[in-house]
CSV table of C-alpha atoms in Angstrom, one decimal:
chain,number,residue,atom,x,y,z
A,27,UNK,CA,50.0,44.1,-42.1
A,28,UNK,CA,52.8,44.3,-44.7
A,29,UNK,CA,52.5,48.1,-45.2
A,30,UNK,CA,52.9,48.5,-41.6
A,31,UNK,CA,55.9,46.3,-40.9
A,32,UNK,CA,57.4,48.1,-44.3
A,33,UNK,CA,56.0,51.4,-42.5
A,34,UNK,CA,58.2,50.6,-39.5
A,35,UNK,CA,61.0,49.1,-40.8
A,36,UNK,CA,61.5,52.6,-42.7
A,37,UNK,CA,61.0,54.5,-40.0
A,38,UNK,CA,63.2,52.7,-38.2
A,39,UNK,CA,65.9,52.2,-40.9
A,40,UNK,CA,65.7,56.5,-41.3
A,41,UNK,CA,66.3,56.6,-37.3
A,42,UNK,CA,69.5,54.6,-37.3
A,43,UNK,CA,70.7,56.7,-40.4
A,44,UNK,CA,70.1,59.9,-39.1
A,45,UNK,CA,71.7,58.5,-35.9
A,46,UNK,CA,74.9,57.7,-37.8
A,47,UNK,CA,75.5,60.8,-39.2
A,48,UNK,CA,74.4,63.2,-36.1
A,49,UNK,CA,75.8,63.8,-32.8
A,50,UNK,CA,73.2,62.6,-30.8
A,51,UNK,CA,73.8,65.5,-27.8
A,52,UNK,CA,73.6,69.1,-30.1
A,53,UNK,CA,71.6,67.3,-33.1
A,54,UNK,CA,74.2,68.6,-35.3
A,55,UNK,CA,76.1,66.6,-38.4
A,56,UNK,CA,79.0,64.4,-36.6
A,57,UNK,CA,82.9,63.7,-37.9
A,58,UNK,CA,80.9,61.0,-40.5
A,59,UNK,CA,78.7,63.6,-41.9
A,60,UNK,CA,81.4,66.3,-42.0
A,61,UNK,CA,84.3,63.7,-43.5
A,62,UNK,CA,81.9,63.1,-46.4
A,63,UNK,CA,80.8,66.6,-47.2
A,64,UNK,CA,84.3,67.8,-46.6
A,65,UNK,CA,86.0,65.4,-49.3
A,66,UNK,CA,83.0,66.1,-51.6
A,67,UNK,CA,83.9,69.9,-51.4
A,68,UNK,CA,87.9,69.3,-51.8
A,69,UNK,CA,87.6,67.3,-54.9
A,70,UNK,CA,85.2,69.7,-56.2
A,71,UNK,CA,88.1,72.4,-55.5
A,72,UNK,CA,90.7,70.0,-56.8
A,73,UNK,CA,88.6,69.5,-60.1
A,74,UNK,CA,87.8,73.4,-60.4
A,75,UNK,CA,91.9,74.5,-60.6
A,76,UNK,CA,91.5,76.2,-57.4
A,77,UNK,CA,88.5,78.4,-58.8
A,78,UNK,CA,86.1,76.9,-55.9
A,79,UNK,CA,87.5,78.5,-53.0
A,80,UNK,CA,86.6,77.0,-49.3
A,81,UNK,CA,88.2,77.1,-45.7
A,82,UNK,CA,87.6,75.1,-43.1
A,83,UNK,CA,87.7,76.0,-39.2
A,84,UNK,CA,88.6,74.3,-36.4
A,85,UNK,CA,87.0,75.3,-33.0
A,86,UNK,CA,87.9,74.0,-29.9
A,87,UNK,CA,86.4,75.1,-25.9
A,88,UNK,CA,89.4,75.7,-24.1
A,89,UNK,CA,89.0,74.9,-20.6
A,90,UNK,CA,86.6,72.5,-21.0
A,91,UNK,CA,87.6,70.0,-18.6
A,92,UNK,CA,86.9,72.0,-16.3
A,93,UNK,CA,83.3,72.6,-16.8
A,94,UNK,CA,82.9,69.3,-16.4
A,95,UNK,CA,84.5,69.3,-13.0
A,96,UNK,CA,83.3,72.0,-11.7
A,97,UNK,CA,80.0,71.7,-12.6
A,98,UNK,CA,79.6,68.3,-13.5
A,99,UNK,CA,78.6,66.3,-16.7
A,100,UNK,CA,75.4,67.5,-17.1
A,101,UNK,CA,76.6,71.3,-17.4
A,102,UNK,CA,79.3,69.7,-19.8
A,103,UNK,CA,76.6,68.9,-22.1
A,104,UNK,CA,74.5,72.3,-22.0
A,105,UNK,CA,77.9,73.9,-22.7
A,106,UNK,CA,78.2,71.9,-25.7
A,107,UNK,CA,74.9,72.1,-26.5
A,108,UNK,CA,74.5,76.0,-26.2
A,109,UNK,CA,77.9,75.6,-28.2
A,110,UNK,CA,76.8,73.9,-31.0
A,111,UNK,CA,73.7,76.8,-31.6
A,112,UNK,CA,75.9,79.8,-31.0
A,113,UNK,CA,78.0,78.4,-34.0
A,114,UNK,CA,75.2,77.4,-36.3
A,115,UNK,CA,73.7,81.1,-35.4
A,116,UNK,CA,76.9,82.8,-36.1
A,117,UNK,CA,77.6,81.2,-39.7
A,118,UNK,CA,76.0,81.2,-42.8
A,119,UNK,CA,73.7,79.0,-44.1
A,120,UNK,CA,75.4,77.2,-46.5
A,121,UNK,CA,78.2,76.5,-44.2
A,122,UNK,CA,78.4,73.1,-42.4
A,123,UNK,CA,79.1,72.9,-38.4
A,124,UNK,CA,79.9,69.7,-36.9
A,125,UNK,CA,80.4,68.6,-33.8
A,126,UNK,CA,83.6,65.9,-34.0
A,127,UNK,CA,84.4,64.6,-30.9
A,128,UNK,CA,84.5,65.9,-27.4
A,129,UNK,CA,84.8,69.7,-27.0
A,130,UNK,CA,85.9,70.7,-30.6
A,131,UNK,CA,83.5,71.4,-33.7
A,132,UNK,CA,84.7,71.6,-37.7
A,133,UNK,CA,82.9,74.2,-40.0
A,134,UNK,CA,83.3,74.6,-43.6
A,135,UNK,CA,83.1,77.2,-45.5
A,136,UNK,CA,82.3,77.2,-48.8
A,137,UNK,CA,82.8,80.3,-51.0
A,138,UNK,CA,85.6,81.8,-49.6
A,139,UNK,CA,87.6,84.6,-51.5
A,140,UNK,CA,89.9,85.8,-49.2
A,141,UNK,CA,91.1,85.3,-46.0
A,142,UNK,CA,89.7,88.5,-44.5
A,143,UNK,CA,86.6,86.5,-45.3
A,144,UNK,CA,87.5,83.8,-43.0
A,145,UNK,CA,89.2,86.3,-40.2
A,146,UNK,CA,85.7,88.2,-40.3
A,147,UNK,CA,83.7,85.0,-39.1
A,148,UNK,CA,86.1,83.7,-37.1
A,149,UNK,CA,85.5,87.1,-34.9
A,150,UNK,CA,81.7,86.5,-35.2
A,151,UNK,CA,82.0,82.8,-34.3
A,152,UNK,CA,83.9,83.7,-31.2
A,153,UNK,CA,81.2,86.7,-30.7
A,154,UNK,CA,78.6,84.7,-30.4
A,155,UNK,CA,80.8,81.7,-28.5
A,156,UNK,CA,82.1,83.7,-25.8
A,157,UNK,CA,79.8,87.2,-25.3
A,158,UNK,CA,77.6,85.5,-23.2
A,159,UNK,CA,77.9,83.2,-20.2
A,160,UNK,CA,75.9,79.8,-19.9
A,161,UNK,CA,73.2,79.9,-17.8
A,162,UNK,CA,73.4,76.1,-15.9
A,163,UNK,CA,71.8,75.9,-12.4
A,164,UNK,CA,72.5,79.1,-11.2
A,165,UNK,CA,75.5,79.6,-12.5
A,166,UNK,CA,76.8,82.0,-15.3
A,167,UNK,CA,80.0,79.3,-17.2
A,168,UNK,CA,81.9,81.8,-19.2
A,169,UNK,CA,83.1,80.2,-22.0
A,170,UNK,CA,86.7,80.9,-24.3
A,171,UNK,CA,87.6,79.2,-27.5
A,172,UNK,CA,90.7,78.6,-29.3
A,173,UNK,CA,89.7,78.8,-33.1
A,174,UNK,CA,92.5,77.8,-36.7
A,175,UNK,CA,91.4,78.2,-40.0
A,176,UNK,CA,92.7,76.7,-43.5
A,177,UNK,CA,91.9,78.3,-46.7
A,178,UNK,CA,91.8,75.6,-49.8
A,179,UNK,CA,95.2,75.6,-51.9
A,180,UNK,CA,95.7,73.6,-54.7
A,181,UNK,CA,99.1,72.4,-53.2
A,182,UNK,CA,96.6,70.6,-50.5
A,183,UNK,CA,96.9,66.8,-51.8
A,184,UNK,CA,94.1,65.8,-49.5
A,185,UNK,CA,91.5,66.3,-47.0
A,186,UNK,CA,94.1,65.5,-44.2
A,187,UNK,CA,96.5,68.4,-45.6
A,188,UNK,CA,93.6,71.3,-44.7
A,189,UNK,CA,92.5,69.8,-41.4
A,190,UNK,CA,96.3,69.6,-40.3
A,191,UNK,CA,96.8,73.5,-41.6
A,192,UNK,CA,93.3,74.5,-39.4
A,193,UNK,CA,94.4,72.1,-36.5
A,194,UNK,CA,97.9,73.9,-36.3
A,195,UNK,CA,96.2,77.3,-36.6
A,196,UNK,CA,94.1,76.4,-33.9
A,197,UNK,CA,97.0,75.3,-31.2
A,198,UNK,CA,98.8,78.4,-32.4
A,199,UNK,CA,96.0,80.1,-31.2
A,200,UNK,CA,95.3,78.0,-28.0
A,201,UNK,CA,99.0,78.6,-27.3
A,202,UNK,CA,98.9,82.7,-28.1
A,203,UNK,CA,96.0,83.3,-26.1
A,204,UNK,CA,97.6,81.3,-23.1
A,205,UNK,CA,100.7,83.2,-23.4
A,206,UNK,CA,98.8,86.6,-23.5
């Protein structure tokens, strides 16, 4: 009788953790998750002089809002679902995708050289994002992202430095691709 209340207690205890670090709708690591591994990798950088290399990209659904309108919630959700695996597809393996609120995802990039590097997958990502439309009761959603990047320098004093950098590239880009 112990084993099996210890038995479900664990299991139970593993549920909620996983649950706390894992957006419940795409399954993939939440802000929690992403924070955590995304300090990890900047002190890493910080304590390596700048010889550990990583970038970090922000990626936001433009239009988004709309879906949801016009399609209603539930097509909201295959949108960000479908989302979520075109950008895990699209990426390496040991990079990290994150979904971290609403309609905008976080990857990091670990071993980065150069920024052609970054530019390179940033076309892939939005490749794999956009090619195709969303198949959602009978309707084809066609779907455009804004995407910013920040490469790691070791004039970054924190976390919040790179994510400001990658959240300005991305509204550059937002605001570009309106304009054009």
């Amino acid at each position: 009788m112990v084993s099996a209340a210890f038995f479900a207690v664990y299991r139970l205890y593993h549920k909620a953790n996983k649950r706390s670090l894992h957006d419940e709708l795409t399954g993939l690591p939440n802000r929690r998750y992403f924070m955590f591994t995304l300090k990890r990798q900047f002190s890493m950088a910080k304590r390596s002089q700048s010889k550990e290399k990583f970038a970090l990209l922000n990626i936001d659904l433009d239009k988004f809002k709309e879906i949801n309108d016009l399609y209603g919630h539930d097509a909201g959700d295959k949108v960000l679902q479908v989302a979520g695996e075109r950008v895990q597809q699209a990426i390496r393996g040991s990079d990290v995708v994150a979904r971290v609120g609403g309609d905008e995802f976080l990857v990091l990039l670990p071993r980065i050289i150069e920024e052609k590097n970054i530019q390179t997958i940033v076309v892939t990502v939005l490749s794999h994002l956009c090619d195709e439309p969303i198949e959602y009761d009978l309707n084809r959603i066609h779907l455009q992202a804004s995407i910013g990047y920040a490469m790691y320098k070791k004039e970054m004093n924190s976390v919040e430095d790179i994510l400001k950098a990658a959240d300005a590239g991305m509204y550059q880009n937002k605001l570009y691709r309106k304009n054009h």
